[in-house]
Short mmCIF file of C-alpha atoms in Angstrom, two decimals:
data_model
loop_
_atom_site.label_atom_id
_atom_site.label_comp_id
_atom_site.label_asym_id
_atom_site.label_seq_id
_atom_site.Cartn_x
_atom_site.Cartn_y
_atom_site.Cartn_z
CA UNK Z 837 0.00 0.00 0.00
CA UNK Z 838 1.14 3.36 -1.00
CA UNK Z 839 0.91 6.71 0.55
CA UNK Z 840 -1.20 9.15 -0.87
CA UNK Z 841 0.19 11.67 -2.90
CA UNK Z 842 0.65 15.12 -1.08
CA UNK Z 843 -1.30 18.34 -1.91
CA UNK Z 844 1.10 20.83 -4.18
CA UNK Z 845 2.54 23.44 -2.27
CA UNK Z 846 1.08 27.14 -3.79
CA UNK Z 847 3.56 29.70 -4.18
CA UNK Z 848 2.47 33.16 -4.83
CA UNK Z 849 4.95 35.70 -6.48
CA UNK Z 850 3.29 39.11 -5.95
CA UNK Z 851 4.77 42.66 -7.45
CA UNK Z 852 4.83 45.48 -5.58
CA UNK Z 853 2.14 48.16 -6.71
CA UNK Z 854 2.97 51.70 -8.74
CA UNK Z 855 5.83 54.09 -8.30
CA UNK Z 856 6.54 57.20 -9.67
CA UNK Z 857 9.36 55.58 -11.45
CA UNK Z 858 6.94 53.40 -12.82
CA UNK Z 859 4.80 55.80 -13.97
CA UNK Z 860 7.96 57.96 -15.81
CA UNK Z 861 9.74 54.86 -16.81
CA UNK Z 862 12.31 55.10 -14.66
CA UNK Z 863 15.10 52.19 -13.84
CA UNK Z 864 14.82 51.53 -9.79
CA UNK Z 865 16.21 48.60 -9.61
CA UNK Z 866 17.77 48.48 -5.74
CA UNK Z 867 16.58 52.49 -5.36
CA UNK Z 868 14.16 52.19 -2.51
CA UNK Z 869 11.17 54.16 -3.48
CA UNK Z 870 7.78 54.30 -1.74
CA UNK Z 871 4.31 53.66 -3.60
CA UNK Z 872 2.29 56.18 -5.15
CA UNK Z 873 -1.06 56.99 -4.41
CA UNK Z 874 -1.92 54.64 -7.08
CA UNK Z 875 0.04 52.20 -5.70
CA UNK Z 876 -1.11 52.06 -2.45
CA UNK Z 877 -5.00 51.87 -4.23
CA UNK Z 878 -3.12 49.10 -6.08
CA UNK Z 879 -1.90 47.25 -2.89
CA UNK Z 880 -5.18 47.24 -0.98
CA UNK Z 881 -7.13 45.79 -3.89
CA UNK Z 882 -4.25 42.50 -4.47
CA UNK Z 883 -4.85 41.98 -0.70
CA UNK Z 884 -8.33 42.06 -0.82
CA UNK Z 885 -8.25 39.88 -3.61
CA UNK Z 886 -5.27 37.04 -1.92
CA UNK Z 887 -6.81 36.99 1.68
CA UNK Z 888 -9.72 34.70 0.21
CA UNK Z 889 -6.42 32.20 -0.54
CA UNK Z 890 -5.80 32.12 3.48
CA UNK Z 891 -1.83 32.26 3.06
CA UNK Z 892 0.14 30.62 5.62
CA UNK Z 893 2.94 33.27 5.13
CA UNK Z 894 4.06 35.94 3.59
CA UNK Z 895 8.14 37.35 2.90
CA UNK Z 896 9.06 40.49 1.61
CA UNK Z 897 11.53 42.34 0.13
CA UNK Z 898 13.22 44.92 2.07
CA UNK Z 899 12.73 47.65 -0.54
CA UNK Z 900 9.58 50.19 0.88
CA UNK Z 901 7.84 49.64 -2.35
CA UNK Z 902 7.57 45.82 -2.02
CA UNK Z 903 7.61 45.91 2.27
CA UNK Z 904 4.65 48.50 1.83
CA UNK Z 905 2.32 46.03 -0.75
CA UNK Z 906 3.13 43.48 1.48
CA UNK Z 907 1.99 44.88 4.55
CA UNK Z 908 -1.02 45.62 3.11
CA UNK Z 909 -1.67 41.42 2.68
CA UNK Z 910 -0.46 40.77 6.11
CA UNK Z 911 -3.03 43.06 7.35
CA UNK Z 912 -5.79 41.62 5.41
CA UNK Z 913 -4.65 38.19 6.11
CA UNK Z 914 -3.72 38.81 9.91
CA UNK Z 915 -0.17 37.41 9.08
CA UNK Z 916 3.44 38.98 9.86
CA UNK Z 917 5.71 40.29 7.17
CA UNK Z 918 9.34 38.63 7.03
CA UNK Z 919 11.31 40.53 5.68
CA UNK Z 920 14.27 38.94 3.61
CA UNK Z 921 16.75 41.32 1.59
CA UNK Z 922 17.46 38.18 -1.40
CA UNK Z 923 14.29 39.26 -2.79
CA UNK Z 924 15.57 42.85 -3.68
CA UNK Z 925 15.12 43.78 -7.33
CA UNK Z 926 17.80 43.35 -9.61
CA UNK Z 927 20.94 45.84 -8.92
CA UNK Z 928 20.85 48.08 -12.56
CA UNK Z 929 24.33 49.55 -11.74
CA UNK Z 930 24.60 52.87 -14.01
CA UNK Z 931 21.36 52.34 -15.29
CA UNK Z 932 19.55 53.09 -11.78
CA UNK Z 933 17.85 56.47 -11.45
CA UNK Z 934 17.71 56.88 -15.32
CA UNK Z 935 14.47 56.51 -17.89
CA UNK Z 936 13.95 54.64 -20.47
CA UNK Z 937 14.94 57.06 -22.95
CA UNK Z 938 18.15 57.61 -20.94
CA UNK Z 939 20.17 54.63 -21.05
CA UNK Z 940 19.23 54.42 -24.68
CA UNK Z 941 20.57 57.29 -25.37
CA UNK Z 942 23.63 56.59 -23.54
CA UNK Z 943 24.15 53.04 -25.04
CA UNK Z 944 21.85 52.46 -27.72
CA UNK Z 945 20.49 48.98 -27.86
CA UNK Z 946 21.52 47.78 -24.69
CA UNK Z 947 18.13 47.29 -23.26
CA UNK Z 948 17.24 45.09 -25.87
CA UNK Z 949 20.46 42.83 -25.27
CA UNK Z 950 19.40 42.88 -21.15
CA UNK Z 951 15.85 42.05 -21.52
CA UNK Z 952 16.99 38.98 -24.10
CA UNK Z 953 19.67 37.78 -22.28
CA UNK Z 954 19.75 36.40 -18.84
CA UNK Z 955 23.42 36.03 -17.99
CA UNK Z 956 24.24 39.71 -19.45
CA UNK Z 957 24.10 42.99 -16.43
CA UNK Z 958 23.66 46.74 -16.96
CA UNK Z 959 27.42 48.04 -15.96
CA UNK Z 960 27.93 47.31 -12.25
CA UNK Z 961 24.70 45.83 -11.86
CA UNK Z 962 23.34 41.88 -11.54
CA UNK Z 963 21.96 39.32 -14.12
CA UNK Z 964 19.11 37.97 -13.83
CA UNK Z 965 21.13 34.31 -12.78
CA UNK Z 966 22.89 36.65 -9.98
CA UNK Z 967 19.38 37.06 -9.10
CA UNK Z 968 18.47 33.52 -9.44
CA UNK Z 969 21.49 32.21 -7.50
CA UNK Z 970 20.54 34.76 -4.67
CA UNK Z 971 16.69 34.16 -4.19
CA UNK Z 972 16.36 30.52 -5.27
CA UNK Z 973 17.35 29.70 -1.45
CA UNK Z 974 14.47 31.77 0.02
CA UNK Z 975 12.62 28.68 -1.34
CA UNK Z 976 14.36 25.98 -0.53
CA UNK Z 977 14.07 27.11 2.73
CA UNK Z 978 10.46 27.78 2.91
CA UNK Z 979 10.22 24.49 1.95
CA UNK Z 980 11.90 23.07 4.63
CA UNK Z 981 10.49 25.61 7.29
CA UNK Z 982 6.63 25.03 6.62
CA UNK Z 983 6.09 21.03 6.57
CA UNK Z 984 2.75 21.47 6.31
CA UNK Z 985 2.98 23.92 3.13
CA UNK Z 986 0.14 22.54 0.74
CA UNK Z 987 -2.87 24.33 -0.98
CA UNK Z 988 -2.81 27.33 1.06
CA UNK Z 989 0.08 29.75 -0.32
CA UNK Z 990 3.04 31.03 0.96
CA UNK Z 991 3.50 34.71 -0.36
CA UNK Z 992 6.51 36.12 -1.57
CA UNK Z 993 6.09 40.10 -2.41
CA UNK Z 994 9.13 41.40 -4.27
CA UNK Z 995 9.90 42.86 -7.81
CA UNK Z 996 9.27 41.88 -11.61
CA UNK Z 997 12.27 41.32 -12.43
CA UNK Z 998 13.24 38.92 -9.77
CA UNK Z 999 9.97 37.34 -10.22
CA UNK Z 1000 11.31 36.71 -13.61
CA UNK Z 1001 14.38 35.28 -12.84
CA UNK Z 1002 12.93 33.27 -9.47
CA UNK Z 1003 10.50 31.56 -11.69
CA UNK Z 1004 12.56 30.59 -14.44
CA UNK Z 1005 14.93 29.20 -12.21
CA UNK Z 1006 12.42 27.07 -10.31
CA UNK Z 1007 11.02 26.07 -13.22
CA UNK Z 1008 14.45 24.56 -14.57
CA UNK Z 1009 14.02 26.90 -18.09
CA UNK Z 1010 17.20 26.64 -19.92
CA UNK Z 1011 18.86 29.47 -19.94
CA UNK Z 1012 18.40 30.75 -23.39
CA UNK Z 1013 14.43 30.98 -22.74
CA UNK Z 1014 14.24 32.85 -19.50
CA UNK Z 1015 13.34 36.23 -21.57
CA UNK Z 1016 9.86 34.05 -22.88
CA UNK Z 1017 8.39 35.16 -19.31
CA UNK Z 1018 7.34 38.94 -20.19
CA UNK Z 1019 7.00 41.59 -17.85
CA UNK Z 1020 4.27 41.89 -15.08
CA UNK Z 1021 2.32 44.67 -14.08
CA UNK Z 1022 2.03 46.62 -10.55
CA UNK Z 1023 0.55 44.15 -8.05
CA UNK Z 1024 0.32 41.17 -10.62
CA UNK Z 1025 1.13 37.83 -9.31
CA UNK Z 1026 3.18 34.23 -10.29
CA UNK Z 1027 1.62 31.38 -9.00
CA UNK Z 1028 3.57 28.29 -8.87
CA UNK Z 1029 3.09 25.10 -7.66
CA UNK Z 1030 5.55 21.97 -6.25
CA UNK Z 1031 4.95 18.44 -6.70
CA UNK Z 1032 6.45 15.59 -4.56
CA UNK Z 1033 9.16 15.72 -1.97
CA UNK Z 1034 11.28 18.42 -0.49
CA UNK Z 1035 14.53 17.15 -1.69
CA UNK Z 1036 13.19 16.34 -5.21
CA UNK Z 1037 10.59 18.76 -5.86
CA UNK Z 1038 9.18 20.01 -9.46
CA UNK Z 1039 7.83 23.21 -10.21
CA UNK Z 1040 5.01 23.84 -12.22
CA UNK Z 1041 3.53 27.40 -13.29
CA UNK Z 1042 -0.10 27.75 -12.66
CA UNK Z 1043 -0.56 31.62 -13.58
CA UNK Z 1044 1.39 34.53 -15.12
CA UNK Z 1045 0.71 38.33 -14.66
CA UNK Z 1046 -2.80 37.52 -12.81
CA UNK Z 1047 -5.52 39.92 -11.78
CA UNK Z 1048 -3.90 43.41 -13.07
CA UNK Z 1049 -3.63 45.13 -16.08
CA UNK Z 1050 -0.17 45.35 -17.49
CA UNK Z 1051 1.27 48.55 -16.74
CA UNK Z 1052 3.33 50.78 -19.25
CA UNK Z 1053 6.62 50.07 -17.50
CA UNK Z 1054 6.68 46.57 -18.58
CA UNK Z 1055 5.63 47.17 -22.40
#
């Protein structure tokens, strides 16, 4: 006689809501900048829409923009927010504090070449495997934190572009196809699921860039 087979674990990947660098396309990357109005509007209506999920948990980046959205769930959901600085967005070097328009100004076409390629950084900034290789373990030791982790979701609230990168990694994309997940808006969410045991889990994705509208910072 076998064992039953276990109940997935859910994993929610949650953006933080609007800045005003989001609204000027403007590259924050580590720049720790608070919500906008908007944003805050943004926040309260993802938490009103995840407390019906009844996390079990919920981890935050350290940036105010993330911490902020996140607090806003915890509230709603009558959880804690941990706070865990792997989950900072990626470090854009030079780029950070600049539009759009700026850095291709400066270094026309470079964009392009980041957003298509996951193992190439912004001068003095991170890849999106740095960010992999730093976040991955925030997992791993969820995992191994909440044994009874199944149907009811633990919450991760961080950035898009470490979403990015966290989910391709989990989901064991070769490298080359990491850039097929495209941008999320303000207060979208990943939802991922593992199947089987800790030390030999597989990730599946569920849902990409739910409940919001895509914003024009990731077009």
């Amino acid at each position: 006689m076998t064992d039953a087979p276990r109940a997935p674990r859910r994993l929610i990947l949650l953006r933080h809501g609007q800045t005003e660098y989001n609204a000027d396309n403007r590259m924050q990357g580590q720049l720790d900048t608070e919500l906008s109005e908007l944003g805050r509007s943004q926040a309260r209506a993802a938490a009103a829409a995840l407390v019906g999920r009844r996390p079990i948990s919920i981890v935050s980046s350290d940036l105010r923009r993330a911490y902020d959205t996140a607090v806003e769930v915890g509230d709603n959901a009558g959880l804690p927010v941990q706070i865990d600085e792997r989950l900072r967005e990626t470090h854009l070097g030079d780029w950070q504090g600049l539009t759009h328009l700026d850095v291709d100004a400066r270094a026309p076409g470079a964009r392009a070449a980041w957003r298509g390629d996951a193992t190439w950084a912004p001068p003095g900034g991170e890849s999106r495997i740095d960010v992999a290789r730093r976040s991955k373990p925030v997992v791993a030791e969820l995992v191994e934190k909440h044994e009874d982790w199944a149907e009811k979701p633990v919450v991760l609230v961080a950035h898009g572009g470490l979403i990015a990168a966290l989910t391709a990694a989990l989901l064991d994309l070769p490298v080359d196809r990491w850039p097929v997940l495209g941008g999320l808006g303000n207060t979208s969410w990943v939802q991922l699921s593992a199947y089987g045991n800790p030390d030999s889990l597989s990730w599946r994705l569920d849902v990409w860039n739910a409940s919001a509208s895509v914003a024009s910072d990731v077009l």
